[in-house]
PDB file of C-alpha atoms in Angstrom:
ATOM      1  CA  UNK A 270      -0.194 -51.796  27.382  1.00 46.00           C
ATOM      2  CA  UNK A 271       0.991 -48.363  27.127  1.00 46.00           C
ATOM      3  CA  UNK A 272       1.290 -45.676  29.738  1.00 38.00           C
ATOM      4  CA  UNK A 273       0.980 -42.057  29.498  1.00 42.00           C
ATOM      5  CA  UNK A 274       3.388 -40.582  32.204  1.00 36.00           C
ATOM      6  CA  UNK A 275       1.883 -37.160  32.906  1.00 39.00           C
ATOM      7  CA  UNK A 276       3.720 -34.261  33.108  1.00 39.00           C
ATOM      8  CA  UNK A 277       5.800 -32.954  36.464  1.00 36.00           C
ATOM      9  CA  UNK A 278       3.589 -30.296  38.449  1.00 35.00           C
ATOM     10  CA  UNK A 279       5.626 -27.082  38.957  1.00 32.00           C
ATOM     11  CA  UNK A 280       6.334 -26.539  42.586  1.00 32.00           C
ATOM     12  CA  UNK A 281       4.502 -23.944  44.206  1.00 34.00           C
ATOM     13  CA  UNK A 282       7.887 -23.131  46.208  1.00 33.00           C
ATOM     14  CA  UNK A 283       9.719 -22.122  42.789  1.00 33.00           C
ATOM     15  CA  UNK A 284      10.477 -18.917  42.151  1.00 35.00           C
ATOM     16  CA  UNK A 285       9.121 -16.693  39.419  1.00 35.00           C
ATOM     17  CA  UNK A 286      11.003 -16.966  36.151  1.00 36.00           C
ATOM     18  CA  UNK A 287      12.903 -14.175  34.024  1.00 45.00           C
ATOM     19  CA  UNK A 288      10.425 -11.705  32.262  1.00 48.00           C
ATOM     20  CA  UNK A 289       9.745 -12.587  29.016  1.00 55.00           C
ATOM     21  CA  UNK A 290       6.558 -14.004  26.622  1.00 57.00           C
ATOM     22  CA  UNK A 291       4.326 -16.300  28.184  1.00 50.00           C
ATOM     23  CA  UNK A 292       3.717 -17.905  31.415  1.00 47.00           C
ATOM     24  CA  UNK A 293       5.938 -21.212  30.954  1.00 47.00           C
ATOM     25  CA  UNK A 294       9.722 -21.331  31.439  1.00 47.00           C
ATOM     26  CA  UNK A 295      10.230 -22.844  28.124  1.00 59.00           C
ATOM     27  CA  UNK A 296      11.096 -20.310  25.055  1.00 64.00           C
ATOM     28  CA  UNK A 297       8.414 -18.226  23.767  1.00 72.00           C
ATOM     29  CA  UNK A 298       7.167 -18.949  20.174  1.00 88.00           C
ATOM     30  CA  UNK A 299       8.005 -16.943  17.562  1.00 90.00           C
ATOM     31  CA  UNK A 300       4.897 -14.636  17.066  1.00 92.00           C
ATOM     32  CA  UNK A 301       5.037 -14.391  21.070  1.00 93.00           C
ATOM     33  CA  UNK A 302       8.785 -13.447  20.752  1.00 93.00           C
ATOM     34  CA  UNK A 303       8.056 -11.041  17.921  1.00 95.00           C
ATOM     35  CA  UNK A 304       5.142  -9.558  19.959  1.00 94.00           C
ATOM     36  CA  UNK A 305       7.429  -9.456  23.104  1.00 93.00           C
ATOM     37  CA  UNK A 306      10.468  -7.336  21.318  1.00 95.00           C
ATOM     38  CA  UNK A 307       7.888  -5.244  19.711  1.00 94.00           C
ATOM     39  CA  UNK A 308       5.694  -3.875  22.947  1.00 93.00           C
ATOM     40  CA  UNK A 309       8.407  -4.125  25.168  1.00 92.00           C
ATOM     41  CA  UNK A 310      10.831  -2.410  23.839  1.00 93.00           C
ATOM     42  CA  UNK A 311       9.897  -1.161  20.635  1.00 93.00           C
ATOM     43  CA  UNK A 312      12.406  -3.111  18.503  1.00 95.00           C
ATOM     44  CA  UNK A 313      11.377  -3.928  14.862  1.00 96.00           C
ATOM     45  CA  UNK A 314      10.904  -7.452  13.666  1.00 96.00           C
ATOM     46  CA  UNK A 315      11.189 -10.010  10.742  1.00 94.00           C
ATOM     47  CA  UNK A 316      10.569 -12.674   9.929  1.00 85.00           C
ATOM     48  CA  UNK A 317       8.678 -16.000  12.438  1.00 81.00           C
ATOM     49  CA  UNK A 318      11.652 -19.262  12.001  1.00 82.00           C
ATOM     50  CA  UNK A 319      13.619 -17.299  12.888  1.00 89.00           C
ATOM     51  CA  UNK A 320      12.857 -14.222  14.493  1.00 95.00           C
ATOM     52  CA  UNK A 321      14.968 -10.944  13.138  1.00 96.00           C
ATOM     53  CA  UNK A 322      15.478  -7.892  14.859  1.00 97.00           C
ATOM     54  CA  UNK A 323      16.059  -5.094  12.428  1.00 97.00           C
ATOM     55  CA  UNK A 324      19.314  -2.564  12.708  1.00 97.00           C
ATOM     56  CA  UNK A 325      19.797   0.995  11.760  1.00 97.00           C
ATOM     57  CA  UNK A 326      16.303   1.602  13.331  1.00 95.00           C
ATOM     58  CA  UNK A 327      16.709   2.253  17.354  1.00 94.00           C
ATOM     59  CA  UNK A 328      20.154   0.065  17.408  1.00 96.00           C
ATOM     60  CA  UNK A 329      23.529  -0.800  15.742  1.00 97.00           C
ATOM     61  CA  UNK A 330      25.162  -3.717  16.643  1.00 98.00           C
ATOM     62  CA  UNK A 331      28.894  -3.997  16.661  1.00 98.00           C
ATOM     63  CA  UNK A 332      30.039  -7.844  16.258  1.00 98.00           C
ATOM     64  CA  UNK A 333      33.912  -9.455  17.599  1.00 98.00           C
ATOM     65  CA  UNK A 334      34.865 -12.771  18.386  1.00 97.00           C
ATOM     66  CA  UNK A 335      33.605 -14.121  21.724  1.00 97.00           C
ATOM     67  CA  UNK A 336      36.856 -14.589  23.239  1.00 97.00           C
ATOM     68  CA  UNK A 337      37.304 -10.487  22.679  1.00 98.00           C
ATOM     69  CA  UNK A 338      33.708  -9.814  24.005  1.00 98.00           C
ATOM     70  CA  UNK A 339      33.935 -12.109  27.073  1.00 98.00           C
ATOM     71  CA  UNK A 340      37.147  -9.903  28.081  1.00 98.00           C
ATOM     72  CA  UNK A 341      35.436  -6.974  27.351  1.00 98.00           C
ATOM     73  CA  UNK A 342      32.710  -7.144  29.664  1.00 97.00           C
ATOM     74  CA  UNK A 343      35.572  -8.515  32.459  1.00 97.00           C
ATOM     75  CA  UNK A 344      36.101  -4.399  31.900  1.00 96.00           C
ATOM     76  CA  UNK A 345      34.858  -1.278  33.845  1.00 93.00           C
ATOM     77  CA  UNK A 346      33.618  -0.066  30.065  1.00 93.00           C
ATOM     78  CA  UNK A 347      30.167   0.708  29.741  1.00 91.00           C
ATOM     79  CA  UNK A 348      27.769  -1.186  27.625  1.00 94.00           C
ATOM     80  CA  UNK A 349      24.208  -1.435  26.311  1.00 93.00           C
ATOM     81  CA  UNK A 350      22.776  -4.589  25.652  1.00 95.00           C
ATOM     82  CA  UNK A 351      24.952  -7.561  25.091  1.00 97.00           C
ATOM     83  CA  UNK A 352      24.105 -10.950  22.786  1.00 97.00           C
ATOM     84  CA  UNK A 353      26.080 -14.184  22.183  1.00 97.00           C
ATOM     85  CA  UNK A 354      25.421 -15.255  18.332  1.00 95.00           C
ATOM     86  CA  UNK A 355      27.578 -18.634  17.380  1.00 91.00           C
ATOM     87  CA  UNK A 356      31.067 -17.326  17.759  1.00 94.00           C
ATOM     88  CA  UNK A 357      30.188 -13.639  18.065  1.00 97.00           C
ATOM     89  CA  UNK A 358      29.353 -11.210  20.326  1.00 98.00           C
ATOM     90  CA  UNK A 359      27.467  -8.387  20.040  1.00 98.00           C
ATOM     91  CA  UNK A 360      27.161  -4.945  21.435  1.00 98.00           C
ATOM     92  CA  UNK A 361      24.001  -3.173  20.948  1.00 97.00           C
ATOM     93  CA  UNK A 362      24.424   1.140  20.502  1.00 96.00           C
ATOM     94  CA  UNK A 363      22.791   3.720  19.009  1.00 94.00           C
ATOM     95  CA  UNK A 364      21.434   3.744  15.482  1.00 95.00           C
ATOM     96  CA  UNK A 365      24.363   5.324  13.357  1.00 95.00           C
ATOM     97  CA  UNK A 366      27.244   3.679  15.458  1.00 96.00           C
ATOM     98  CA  UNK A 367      27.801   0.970  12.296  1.00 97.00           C
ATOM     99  CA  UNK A 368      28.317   4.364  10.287  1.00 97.00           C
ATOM    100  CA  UNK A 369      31.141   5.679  13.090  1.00 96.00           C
ATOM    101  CA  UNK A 370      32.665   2.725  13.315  1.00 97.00           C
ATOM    102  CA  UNK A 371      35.720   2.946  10.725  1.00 97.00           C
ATOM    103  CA  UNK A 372      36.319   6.341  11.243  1.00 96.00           C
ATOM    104  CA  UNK A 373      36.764   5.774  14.850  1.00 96.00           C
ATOM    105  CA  UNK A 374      39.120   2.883  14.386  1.00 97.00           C
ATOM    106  CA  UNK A 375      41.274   5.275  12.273  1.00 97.00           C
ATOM    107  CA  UNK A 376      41.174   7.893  14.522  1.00 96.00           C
ATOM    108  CA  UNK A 377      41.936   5.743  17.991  1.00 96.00           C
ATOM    109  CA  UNK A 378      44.698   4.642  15.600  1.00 96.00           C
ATOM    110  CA  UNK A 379      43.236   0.910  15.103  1.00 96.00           C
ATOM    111  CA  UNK A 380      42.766   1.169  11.366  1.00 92.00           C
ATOM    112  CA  UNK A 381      45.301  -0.493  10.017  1.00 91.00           C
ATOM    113  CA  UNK A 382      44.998  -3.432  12.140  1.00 93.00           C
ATOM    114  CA  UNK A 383      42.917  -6.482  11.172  1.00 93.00           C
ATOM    115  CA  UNK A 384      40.789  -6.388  14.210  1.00 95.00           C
ATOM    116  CA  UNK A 385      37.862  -8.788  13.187  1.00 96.00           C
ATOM    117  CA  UNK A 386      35.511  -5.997  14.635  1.00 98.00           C
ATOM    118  CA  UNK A 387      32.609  -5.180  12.483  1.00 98.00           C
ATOM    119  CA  UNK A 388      28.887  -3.537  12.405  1.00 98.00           C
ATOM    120  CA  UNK A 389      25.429  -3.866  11.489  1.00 98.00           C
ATOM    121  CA  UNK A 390      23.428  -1.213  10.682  1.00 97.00           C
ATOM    122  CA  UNK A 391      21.198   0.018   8.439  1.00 96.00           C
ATOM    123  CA  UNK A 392      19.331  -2.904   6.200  1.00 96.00           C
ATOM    124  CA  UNK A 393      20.923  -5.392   8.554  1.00 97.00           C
ATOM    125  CA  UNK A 394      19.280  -7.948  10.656  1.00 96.00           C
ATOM    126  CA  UNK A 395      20.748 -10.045  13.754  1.00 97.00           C
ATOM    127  CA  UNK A 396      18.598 -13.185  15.187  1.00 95.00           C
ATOM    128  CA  UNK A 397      16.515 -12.361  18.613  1.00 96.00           C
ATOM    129  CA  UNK A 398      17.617 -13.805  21.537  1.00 94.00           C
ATOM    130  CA  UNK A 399      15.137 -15.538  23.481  1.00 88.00           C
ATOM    131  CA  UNK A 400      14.012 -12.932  26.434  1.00 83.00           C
ATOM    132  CA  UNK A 401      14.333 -15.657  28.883  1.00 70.00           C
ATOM    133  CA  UNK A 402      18.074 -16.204  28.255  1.00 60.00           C
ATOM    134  CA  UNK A 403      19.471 -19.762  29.802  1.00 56.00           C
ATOM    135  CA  UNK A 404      22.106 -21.926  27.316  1.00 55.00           C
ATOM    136  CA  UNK A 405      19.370 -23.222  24.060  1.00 59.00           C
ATOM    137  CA  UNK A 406      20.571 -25.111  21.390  1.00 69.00           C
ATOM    138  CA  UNK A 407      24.600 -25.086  20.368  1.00 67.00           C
ATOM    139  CA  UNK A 408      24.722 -21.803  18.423  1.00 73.00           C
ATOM    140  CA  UNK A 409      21.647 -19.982  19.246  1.00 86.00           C
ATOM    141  CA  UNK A 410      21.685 -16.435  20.188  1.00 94.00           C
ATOM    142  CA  UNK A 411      21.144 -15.159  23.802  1.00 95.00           C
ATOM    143  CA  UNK A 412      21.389 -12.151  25.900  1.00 96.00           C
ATOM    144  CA  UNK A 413      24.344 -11.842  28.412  1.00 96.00           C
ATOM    145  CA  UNK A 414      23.385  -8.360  29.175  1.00 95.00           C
ATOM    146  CA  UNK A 415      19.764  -8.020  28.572  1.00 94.00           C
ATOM    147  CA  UNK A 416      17.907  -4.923  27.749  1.00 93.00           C
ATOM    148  CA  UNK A 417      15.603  -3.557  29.749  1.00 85.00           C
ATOM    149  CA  UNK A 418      12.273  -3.186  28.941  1.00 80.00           C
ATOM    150  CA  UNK A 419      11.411   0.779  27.749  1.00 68.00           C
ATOM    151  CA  UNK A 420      10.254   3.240  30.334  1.00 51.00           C
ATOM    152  CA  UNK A 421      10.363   6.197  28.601  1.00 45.00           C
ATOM    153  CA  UNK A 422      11.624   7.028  24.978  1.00 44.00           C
ATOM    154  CA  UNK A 423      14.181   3.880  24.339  1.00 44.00           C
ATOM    155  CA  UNK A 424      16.933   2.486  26.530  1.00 50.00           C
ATOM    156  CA  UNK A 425      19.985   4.545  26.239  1.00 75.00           C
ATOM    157  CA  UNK A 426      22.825   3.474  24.413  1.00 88.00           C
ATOM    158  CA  UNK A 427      26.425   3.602  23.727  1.00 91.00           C
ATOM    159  CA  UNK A 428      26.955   6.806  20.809  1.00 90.00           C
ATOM    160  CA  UNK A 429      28.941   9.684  20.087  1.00 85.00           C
ATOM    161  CA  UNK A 430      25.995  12.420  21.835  1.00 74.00           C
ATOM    162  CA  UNK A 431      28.595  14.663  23.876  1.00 50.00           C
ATOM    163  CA  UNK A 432      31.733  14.162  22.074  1.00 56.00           C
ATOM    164  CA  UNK A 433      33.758  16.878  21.839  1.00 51.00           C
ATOM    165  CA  UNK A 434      32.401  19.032  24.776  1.00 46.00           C
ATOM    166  CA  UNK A 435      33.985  20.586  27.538  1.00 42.00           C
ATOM    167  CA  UNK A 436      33.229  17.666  29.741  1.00 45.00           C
ATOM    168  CA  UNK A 437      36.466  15.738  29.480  1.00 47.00           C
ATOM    169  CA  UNK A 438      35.110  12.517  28.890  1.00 53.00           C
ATOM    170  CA  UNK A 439      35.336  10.383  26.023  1.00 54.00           C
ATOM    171  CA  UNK A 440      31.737   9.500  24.906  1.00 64.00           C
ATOM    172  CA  UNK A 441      30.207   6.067  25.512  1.00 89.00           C
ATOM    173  CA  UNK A 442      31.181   4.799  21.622  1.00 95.00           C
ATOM    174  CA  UNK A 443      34.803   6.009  22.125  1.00 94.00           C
ATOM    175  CA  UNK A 444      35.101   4.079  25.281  1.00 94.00           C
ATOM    176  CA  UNK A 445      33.037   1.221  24.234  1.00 96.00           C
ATOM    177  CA  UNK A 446      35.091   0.864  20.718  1.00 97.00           C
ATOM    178  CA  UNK A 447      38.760   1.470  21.710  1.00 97.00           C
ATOM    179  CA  UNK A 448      37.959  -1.576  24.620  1.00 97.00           C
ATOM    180  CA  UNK A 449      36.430  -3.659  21.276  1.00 98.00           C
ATOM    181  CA  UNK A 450      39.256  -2.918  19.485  1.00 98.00           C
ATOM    182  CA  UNK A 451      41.944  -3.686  22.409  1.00 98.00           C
ATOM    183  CA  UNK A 452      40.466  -6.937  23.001  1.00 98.00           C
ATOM    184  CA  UNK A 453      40.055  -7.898  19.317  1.00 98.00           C
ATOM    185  CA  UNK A 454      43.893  -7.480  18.915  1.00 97.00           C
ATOM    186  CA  UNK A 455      44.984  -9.413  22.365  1.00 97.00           C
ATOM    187  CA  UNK A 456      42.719 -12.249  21.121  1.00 96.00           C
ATOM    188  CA  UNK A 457      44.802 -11.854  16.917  1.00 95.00           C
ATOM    189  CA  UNK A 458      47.794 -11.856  18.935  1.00 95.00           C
ATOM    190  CA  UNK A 459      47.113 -14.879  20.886  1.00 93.00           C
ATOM    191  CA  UNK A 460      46.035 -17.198  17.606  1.00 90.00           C
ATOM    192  CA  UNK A 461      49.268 -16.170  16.011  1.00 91.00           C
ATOM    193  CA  UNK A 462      51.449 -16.819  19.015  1.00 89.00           C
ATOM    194  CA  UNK A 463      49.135 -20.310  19.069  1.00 86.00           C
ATOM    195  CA  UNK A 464      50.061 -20.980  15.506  1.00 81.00           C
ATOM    196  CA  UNK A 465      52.904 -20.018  15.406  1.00 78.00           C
ATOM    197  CA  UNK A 466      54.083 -22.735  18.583  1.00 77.00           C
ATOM    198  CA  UNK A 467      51.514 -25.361  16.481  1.00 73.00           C
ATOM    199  CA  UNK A 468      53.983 -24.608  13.546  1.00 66.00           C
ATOM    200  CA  UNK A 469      57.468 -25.272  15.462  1.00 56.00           C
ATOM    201  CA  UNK A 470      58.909 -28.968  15.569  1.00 52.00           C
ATOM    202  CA  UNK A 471      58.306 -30.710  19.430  1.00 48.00           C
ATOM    203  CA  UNK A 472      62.389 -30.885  19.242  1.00 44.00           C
ATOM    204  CA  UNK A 473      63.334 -27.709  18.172  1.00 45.00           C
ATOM    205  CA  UNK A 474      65.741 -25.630  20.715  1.00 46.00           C
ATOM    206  CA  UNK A 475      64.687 -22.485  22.067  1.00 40.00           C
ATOM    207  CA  UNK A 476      66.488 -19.612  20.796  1.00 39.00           C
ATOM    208  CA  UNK A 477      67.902 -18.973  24.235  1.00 35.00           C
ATOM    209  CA  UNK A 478      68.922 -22.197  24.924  1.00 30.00           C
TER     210      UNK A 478
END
């Protein structure tokens, strides 16, 4: 005979969980984590399996490998929100950063560097992160900086509002893509120096030997 184990009772010591869709602690469903992205924070959708958040409209995304986007948030560099795709990370500014981005690379004097740092912006779409964060299935997309939900006209984010005033400070995207773009190179140079001691013989003398 077969029995039906019920399920655990949550404790009524536990603490509340992260803000997101739904009462549960497990992830929201899609129409929930549509409707959640959509009210809270004003972010257009698409899509249901799986849920897309649309760029260009109140965000860019700029996307490096996750080595490079670990480091930079080890940084005292300013940020907006902050995802973890597969391999990629990436950083959420303002709608038109995507546009800025190569002509800021040239001018920081990145541009002729293959830097693996790229955007998404108008027409584009990146998965949504579940609100409640935690690790998911291998792959999936989460938050490691979160955004806030909106008080007021939209969270503020990294862009180029400011630059060239008499303040003296470079705006948030300057700051925010030179750190990209310093990180994206330490992590090139580390794969070739990688490769390049995968490539040499076990017996072959060091050149200062």
């Amino acid at each position: 005979m077969a029995f039906i184990v019920p399920p655990p009772r949550s404790s009524p010591d536990a603490g509340p969980c992260r803000a997101g869709p739904g009462p549960g602690p497990e992830a929201p469903g899609p129409a929930a984590l549509a409707r959640w992205y959509e009210q809270r924070l004003g972010w257009a959708t698409e899509g249901r399996a799986p849920v897309r958040l649309l760029t260009g409209i109140r965000f860019d995304v700029l996307e490096l490998p996750a080595e490079a986007g670990h480091a930079l948030l080890r940084r005292p560099v300013r940020t907006g929100p902050v995802l973890l795709s597969g391999g990629r990370v990436g950083l959420l500014v303002a709608a038109g950063g995507a546009d800025e981005l190569p002509g800021l690379l040239d001018w920081l004097e990145w541009g002729p560097i293959a830097l693996d740092l790229t955007a998404v912006g108008a027409g584009g779409r990146i998965t949504a992160p579940s609100p409640r964060g935690g690790a998911g299935s291998p792959g999936a997309a989460v938050w490691l900086r979160p955004p806030e939900p909106r008080h007021g006209p939209g969270p503020a984010l990294p862009a180029l509002a400011g630059f060239g005033s008499s303040g003296g400070d470079a705006p948030d995207l300057v700051r925010l893509v030179d750190a990209a773009a310093t990180e994206c190179h330490r992590v090139r140079l580390s794969r070739a120096r990688a490769g390049l001691r995968k490539g040499s013989p076990a017996d072959q003398p060091l050149a200062f030997s």
